[in-house]
N, CA, C and O of each residue as an XYZ file, in Angstrom:
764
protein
N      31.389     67.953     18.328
C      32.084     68.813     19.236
C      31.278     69.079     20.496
O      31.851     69.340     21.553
N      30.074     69.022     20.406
C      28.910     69.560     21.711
C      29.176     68.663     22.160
O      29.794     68.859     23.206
N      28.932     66.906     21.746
C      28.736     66.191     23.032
C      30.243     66.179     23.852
O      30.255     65.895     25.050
N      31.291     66.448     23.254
C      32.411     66.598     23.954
C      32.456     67.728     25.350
O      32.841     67.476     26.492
N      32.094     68.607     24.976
C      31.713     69.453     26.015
C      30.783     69.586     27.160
O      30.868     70.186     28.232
N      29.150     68.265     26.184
C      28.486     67.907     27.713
C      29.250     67.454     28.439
O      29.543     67.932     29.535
N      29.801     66.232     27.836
C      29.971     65.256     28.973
C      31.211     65.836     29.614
O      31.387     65.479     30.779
N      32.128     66.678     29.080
C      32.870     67.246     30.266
C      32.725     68.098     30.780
O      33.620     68.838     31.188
N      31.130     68.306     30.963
C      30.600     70.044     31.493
C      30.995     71.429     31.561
O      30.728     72.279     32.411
N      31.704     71.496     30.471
C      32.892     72.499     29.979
C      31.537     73.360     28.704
O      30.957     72.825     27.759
N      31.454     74.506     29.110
C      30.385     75.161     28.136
C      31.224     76.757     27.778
O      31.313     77.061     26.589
N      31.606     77.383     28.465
C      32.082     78.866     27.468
C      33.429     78.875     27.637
O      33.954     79.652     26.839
N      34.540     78.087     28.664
C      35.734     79.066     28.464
C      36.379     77.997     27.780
O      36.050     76.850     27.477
N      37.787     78.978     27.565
C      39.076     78.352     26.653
C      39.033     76.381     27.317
O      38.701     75.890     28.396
N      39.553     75.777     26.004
C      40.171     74.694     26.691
C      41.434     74.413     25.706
O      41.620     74.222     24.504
N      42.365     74.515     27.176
C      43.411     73.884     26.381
C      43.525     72.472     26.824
O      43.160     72.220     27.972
N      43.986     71.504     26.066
C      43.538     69.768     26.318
C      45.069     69.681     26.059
O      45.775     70.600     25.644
N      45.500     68.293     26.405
C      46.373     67.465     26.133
C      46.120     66.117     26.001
O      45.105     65.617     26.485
N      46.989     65.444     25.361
C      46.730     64.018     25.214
C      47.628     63.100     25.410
O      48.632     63.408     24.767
N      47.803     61.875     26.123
C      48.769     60.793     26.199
C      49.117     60.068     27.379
O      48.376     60.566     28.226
N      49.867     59.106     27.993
C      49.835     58.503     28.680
C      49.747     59.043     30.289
O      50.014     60.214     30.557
N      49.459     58.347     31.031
C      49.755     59.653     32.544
C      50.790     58.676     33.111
O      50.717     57.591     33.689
N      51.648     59.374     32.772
C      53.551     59.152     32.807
C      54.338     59.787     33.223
O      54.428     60.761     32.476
N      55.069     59.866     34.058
C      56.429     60.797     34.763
C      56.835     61.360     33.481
O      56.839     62.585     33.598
N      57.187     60.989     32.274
C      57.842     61.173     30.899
C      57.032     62.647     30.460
O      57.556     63.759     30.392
N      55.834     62.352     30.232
C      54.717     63.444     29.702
C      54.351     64.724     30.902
O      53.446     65.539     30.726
N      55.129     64.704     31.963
C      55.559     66.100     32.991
C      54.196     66.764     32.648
O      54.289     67.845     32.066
N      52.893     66.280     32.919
C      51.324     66.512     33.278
C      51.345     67.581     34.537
O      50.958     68.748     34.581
N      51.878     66.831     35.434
C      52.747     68.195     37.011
C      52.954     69.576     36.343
O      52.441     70.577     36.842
N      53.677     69.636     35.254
C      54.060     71.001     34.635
C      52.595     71.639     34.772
O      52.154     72.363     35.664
N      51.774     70.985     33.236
C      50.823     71.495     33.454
C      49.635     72.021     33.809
O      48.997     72.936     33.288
N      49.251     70.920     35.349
C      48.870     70.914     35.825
C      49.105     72.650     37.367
O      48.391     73.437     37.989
N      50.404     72.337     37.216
C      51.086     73.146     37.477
C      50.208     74.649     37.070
O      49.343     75.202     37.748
N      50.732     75.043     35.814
C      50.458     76.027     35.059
C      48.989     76.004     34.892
O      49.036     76.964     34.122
N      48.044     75.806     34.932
C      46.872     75.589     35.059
C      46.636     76.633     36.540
O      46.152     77.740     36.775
N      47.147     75.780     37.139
C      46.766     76.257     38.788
C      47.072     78.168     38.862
O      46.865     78.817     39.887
N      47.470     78.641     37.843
C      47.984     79.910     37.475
C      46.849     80.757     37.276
O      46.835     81.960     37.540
N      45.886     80.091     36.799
C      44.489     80.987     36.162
C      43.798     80.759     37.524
O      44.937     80.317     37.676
N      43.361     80.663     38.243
C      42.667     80.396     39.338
C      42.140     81.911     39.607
O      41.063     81.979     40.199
N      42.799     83.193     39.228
C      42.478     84.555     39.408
C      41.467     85.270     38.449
O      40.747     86.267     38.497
N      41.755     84.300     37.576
C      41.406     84.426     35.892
C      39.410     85.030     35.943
O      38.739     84.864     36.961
N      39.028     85.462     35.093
C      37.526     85.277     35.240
C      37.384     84.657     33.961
O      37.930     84.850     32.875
N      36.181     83.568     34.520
C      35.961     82.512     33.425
C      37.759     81.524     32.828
O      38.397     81.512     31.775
N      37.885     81.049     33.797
C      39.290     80.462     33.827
C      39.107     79.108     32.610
O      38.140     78.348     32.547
N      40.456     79.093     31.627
C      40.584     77.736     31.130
C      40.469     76.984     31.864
O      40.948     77.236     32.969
N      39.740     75.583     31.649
C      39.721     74.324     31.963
C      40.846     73.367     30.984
O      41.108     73.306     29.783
N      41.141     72.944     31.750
C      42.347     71.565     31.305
C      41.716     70.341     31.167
O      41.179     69.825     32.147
N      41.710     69.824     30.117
C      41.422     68.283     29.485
C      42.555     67.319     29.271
O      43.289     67.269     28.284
N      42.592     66.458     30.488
C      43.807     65.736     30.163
C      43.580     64.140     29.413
O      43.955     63.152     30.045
N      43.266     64.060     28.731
C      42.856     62.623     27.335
C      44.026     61.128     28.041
O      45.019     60.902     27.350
N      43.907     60.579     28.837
C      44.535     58.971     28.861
C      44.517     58.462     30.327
O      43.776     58.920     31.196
N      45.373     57.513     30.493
C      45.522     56.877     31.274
C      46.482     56.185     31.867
O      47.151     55.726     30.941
N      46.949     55.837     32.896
C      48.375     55.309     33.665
C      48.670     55.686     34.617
O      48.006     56.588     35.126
N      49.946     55.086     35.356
C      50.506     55.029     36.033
C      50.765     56.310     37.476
O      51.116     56.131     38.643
N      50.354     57.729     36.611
C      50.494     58.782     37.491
C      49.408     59.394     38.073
O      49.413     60.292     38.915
N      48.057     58.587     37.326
C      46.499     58.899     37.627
C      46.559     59.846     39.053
O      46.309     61.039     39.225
N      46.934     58.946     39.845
C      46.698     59.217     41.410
C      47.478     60.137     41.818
O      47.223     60.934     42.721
N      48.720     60.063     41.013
C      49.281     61.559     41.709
C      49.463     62.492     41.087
O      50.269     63.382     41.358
N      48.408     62.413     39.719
C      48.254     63.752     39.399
C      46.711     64.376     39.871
O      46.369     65.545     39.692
N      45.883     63.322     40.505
C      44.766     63.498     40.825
C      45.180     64.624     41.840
O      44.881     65.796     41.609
N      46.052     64.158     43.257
C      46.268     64.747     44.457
C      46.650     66.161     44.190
O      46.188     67.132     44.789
N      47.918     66.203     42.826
C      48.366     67.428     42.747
C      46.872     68.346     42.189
O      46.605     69.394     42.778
N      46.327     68.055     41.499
C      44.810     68.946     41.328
C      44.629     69.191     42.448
O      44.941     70.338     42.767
N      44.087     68.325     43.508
C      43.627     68.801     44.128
C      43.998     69.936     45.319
O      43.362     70.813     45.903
N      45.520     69.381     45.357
C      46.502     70.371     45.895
C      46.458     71.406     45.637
O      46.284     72.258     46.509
N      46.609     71.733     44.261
C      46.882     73.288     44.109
C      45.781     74.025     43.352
O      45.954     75.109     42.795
N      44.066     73.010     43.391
C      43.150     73.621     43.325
C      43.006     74.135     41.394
O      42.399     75.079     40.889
N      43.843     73.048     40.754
C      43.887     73.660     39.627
C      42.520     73.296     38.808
O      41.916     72.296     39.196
N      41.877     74.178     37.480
C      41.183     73.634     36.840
C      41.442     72.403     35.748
O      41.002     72.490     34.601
N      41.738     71.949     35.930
C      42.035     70.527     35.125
C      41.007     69.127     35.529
O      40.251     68.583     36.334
N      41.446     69.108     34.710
C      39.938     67.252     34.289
C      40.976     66.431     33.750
O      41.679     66.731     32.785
N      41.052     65.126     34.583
C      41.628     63.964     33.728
C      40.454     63.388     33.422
O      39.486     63.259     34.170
N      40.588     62.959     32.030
C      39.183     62.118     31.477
C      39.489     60.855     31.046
O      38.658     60.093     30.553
N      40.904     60.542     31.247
C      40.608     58.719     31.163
C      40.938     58.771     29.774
O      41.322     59.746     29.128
N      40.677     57.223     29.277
C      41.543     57.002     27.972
C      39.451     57.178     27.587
O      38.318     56.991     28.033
N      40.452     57.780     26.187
C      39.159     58.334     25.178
C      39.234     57.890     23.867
O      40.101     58.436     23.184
N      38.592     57.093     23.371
C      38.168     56.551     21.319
C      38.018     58.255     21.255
O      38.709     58.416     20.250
N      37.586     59.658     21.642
C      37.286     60.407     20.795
C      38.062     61.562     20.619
O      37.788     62.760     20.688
N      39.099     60.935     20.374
C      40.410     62.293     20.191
C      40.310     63.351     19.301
O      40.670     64.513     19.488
N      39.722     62.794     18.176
C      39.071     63.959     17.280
C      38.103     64.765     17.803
O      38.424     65.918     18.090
N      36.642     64.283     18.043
C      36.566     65.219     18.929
C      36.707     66.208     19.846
O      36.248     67.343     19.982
N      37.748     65.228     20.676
C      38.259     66.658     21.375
C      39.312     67.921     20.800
O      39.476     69.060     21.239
N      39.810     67.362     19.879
C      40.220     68.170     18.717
C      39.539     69.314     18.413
O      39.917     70.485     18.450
N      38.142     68.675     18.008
C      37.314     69.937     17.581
C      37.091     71.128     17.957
O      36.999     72.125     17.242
N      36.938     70.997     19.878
C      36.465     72.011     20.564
C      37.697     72.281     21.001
O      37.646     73.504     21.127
N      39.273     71.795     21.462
C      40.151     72.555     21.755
C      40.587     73.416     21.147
O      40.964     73.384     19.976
N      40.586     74.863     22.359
C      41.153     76.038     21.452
C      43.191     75.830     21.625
O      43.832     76.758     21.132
N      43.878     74.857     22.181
C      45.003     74.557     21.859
C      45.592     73.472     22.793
O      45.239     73.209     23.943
N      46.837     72.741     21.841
C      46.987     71.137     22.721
C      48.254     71.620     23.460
O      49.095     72.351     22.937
N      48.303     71.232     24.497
C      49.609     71.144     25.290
C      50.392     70.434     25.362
O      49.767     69.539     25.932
N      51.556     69.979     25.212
C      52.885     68.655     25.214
C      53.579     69.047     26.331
O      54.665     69.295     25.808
N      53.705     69.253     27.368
C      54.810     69.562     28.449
C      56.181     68.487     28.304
O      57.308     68.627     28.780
N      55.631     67.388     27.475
C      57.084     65.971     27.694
C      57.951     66.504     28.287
O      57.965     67.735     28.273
N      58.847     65.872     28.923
C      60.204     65.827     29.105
C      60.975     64.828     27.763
O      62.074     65.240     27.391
N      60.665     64.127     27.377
C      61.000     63.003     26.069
C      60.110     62.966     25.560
O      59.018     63.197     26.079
N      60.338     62.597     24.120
C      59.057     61.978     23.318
C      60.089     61.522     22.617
O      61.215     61.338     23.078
N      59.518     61.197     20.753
C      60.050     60.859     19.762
C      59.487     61.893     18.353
O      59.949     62.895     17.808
N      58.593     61.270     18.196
C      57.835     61.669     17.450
C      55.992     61.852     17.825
O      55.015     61.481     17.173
N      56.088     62.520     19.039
C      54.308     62.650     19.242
C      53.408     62.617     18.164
O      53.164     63.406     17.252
N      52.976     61.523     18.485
C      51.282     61.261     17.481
C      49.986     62.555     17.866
O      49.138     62.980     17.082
N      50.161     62.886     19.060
C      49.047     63.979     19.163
C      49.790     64.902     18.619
O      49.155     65.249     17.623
N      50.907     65.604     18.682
C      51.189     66.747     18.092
C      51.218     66.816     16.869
O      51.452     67.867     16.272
N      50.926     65.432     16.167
C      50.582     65.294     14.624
C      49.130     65.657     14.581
O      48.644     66.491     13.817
N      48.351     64.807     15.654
C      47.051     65.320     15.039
C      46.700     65.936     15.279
O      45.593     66.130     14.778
N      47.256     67.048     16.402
C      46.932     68.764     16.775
C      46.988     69.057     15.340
O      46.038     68.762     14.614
N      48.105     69.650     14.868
C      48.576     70.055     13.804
C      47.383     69.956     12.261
O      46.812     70.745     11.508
N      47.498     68.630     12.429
C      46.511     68.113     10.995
C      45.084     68.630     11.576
O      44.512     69.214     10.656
N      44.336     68.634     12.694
C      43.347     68.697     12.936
C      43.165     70.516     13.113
O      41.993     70.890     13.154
N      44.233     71.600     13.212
C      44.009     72.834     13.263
C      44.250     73.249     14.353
O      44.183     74.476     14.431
N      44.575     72.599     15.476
C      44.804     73.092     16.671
C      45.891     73.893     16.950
O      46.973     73.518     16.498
N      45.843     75.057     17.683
C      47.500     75.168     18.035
C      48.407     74.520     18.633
O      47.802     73.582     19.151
N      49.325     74.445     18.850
C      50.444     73.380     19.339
C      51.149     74.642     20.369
O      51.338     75.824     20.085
N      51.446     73.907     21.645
C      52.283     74.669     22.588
C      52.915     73.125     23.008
O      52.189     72.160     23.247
N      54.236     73.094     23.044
C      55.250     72.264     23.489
C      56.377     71.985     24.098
O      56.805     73.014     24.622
N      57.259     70.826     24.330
C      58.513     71.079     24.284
C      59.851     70.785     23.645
O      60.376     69.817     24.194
N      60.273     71.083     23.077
C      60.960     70.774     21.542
C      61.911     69.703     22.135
O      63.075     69.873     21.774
N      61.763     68.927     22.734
C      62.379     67.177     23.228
C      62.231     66.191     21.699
O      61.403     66.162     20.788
N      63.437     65.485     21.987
C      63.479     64.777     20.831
C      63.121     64.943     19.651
O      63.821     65.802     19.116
N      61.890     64.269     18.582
C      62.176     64.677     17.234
C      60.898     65.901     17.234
O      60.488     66.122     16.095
N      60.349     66.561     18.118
C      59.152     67.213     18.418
C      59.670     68.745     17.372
O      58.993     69.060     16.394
N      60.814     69.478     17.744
C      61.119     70.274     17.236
C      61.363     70.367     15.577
O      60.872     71.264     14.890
N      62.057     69.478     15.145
C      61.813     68.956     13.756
C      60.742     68.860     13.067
O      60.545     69.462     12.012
N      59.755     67.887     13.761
C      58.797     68.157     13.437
C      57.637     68.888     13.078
O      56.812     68.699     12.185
N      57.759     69.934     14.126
C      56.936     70.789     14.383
C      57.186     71.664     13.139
O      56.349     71.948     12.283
N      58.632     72.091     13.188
C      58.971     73.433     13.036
C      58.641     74.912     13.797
O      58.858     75.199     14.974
N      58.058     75.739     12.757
C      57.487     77.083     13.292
C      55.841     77.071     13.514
O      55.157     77.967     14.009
N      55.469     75.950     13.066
C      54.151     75.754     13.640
C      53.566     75.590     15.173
O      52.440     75.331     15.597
N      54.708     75.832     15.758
C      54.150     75.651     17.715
C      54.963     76.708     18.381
O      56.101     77.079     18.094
N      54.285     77.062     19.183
C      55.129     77.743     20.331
C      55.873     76.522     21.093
O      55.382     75.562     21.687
N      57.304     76.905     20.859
C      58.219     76.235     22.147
C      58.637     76.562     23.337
O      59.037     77.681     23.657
N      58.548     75.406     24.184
C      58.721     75.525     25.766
C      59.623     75.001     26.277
O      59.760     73.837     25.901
N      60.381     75.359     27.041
C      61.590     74.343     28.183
C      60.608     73.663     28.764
O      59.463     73.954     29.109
N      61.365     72.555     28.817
C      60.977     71.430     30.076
C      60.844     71.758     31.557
O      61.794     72.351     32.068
N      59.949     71.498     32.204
C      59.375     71.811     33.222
C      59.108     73.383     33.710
O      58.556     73.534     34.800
N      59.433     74.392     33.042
C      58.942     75.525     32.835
C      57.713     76.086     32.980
O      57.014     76.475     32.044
N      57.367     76.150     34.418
C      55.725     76.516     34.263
C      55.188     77.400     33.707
O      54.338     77.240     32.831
N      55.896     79.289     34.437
C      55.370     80.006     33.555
C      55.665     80.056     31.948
O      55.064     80.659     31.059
N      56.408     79.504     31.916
C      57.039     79.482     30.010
C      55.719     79.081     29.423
O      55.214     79.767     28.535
N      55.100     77.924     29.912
C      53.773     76.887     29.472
C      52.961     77.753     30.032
O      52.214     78.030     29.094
N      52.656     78.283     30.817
C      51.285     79.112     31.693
C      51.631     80.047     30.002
O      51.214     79.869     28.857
N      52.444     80.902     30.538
C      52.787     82.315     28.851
C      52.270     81.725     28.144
O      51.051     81.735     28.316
N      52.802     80.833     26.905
C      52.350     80.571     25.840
C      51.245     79.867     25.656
O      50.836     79.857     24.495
N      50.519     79.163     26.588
C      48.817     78.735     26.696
C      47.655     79.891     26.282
O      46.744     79.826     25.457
N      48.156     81.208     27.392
C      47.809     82.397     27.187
C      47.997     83.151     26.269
O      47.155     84.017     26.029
N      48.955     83.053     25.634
C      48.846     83.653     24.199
C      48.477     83.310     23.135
O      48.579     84.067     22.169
N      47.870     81.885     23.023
C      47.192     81.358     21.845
C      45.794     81.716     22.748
O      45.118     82.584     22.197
N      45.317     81.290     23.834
C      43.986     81.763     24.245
C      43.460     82.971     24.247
O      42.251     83.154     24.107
N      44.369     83.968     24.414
C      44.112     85.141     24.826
C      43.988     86.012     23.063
O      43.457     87.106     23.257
N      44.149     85.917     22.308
C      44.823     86.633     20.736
C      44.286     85.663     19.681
O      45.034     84.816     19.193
N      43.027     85.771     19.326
C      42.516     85.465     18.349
C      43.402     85.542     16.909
O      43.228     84.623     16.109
N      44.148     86.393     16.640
C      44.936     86.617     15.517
C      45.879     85.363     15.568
O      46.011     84.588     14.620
N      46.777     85.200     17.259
C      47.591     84.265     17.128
C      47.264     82.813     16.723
O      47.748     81.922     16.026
N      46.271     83.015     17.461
C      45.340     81.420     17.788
C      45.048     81.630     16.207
O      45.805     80.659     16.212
N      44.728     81.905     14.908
C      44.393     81.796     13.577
C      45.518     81.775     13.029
O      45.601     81.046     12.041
N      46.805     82.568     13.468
C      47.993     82.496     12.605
C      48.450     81.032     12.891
O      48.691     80.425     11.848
N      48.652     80.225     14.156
C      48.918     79.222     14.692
C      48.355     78.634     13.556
O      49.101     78.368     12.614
N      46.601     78.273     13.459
C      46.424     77.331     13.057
C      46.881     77.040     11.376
O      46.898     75.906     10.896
N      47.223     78.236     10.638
C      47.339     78.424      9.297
C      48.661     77.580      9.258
O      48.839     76.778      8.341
N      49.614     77.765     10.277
C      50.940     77.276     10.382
C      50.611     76.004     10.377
O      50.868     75.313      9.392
N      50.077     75.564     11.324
C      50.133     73.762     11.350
C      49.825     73.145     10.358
O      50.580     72.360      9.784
N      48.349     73.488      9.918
C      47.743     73.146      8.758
C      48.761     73.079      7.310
O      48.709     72.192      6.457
N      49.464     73.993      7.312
C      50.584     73.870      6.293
C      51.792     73.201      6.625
O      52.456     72.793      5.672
N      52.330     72.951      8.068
C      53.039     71.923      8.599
C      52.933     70.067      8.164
O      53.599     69.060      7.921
N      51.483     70.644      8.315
C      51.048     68.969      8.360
C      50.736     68.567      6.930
O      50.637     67.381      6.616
N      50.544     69.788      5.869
C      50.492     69.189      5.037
C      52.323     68.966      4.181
O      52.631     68.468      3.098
N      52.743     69.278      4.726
C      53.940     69.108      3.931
C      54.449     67.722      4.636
O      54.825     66.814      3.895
N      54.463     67.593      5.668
C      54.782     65.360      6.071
C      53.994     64.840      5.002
O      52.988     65.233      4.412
N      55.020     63.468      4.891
C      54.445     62.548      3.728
C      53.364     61.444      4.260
O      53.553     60.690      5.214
N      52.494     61.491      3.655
C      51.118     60.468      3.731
C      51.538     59.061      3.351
O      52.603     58.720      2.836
N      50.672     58.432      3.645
C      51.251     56.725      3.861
C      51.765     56.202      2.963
O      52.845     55.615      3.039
N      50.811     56.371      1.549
C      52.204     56.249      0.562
C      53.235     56.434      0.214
O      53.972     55.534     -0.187
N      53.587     57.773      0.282
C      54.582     58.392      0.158
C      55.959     57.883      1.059
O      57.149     57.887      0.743
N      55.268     57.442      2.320
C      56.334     56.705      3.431
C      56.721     55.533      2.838
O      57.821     55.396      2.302
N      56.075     54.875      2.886
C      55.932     53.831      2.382
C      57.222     53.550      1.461
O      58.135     52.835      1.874
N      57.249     54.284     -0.085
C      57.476     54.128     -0.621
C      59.251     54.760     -0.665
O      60.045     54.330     -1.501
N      59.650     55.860      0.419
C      60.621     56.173      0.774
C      61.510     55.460      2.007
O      62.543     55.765      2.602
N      60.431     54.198      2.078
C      61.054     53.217      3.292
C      61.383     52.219      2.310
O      62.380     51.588      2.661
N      60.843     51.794      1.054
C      61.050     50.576     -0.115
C      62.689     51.121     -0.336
O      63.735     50.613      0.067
N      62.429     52.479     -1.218
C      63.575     52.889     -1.697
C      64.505     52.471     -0.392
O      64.946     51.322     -0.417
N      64.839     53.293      0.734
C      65.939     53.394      1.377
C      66.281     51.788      1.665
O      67.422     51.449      1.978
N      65.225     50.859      1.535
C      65.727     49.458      1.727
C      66.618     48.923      0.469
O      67.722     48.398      0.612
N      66.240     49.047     -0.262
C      66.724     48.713     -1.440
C      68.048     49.113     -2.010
O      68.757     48.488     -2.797
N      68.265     50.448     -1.377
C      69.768     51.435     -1.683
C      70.238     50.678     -0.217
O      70.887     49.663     -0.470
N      70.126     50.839      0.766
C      70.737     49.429      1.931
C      71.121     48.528      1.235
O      72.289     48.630      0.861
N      70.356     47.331      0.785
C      70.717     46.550      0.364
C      71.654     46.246     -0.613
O      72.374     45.254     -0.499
N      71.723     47.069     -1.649
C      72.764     47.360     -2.645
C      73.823     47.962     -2.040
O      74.829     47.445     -2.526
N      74.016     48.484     -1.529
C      75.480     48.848     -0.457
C      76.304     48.038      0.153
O      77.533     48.098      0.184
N      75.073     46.713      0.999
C      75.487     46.051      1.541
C      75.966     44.326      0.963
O      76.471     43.374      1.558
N      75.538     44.520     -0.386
C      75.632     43.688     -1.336
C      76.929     43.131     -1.606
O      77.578     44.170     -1.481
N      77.996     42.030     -1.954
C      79.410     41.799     -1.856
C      79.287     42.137     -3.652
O      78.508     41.775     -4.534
N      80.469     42.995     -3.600
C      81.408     43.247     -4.909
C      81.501     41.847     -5.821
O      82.166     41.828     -6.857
């Protein structure tokens, strides 16, 4: 968890991180956006944004535009890590499906703040605070209330942790993808 924090020179305040492509889709602007909100703040969250693509450059400009604390750090092997030291993950999407980081927020203890797009809400359940799409203060609010409320930020994580353990593990998939092939197939079988 430390060397995560040297190398992003991030040492006492909150971080809320996100993770995934830098994509018009993943609405980074939102939170970049909402970020730019604490600027009044003392000892302000820093933003960790985990990947790489297509919007690099113009989410670079908007930082710099509106002076927000945020860090894009490029595509990273150490997602767990940054797991460790985030005190909560952000999803702004406009679409997803099934987010892989909001799985491994979840499994890894993090809080989850999102936006219940596609199968995100299902998934989640009551384990995340939900957000409208492009909603800044909605996302600024609920960043702040897992940062700000130690109780929440612990109730959060008790939630996920029991979220994540109730999805089925690879076997278990696995073996409910055999079955459903097999009841297919017998359906589709001629009389």
């Amino acid at each position: 968890g430390i060397r995560v924090r040297d190398v992003t020179g991030v040492q006492t305040c909150a971080l809320p991180i996100s993770v995934g492509r830098l994509q018009a889709q993943k609405r980074f602007d939102v939170l970049v956006e909402a970020a730019g909100g604490w600027a009044q703040r003392p000892n302000p969250p820093i933003v960790l944004i985990a990947g790489e693509g297509p919007e690099r450059g113009r989410l670079e400009a908007h930082i710099a535009d509106t002076n927000s604390p945020v860090r894009l750090l490029g595509a990273r092997d150490d997602i767990a890590d940054l797991l460790e030291v985030a005190d909560v993950m952000a999803l702004p999407s406009a679409w997803e499906a099934r987010a892989l980081a909001a799985q491994e927020a979840l499994r890894a203890g993090v809080p989850l703040v999102t936006t219940g797009v596609g199968g995100l809400a299902s998934l989640v359940g009551d384990a995340a605070m939900i957000v409208p799409v492009g909603d800044v203060p909605a996302l600024r609010y609920a960043i702040e209330t897992v940062i700000d409320n130690p109780d929440r930020q612990r109730r959060m994580t008790e939630l996920g942790l029991a979220r994540a353990r109730s999805w089925p593990d690879e076997a278990r998939s696995l073996d409910d993808l055999a079955l459903s092939y097999l009841d297919l197939k017998d359906r589709l079988r001629p009389s």
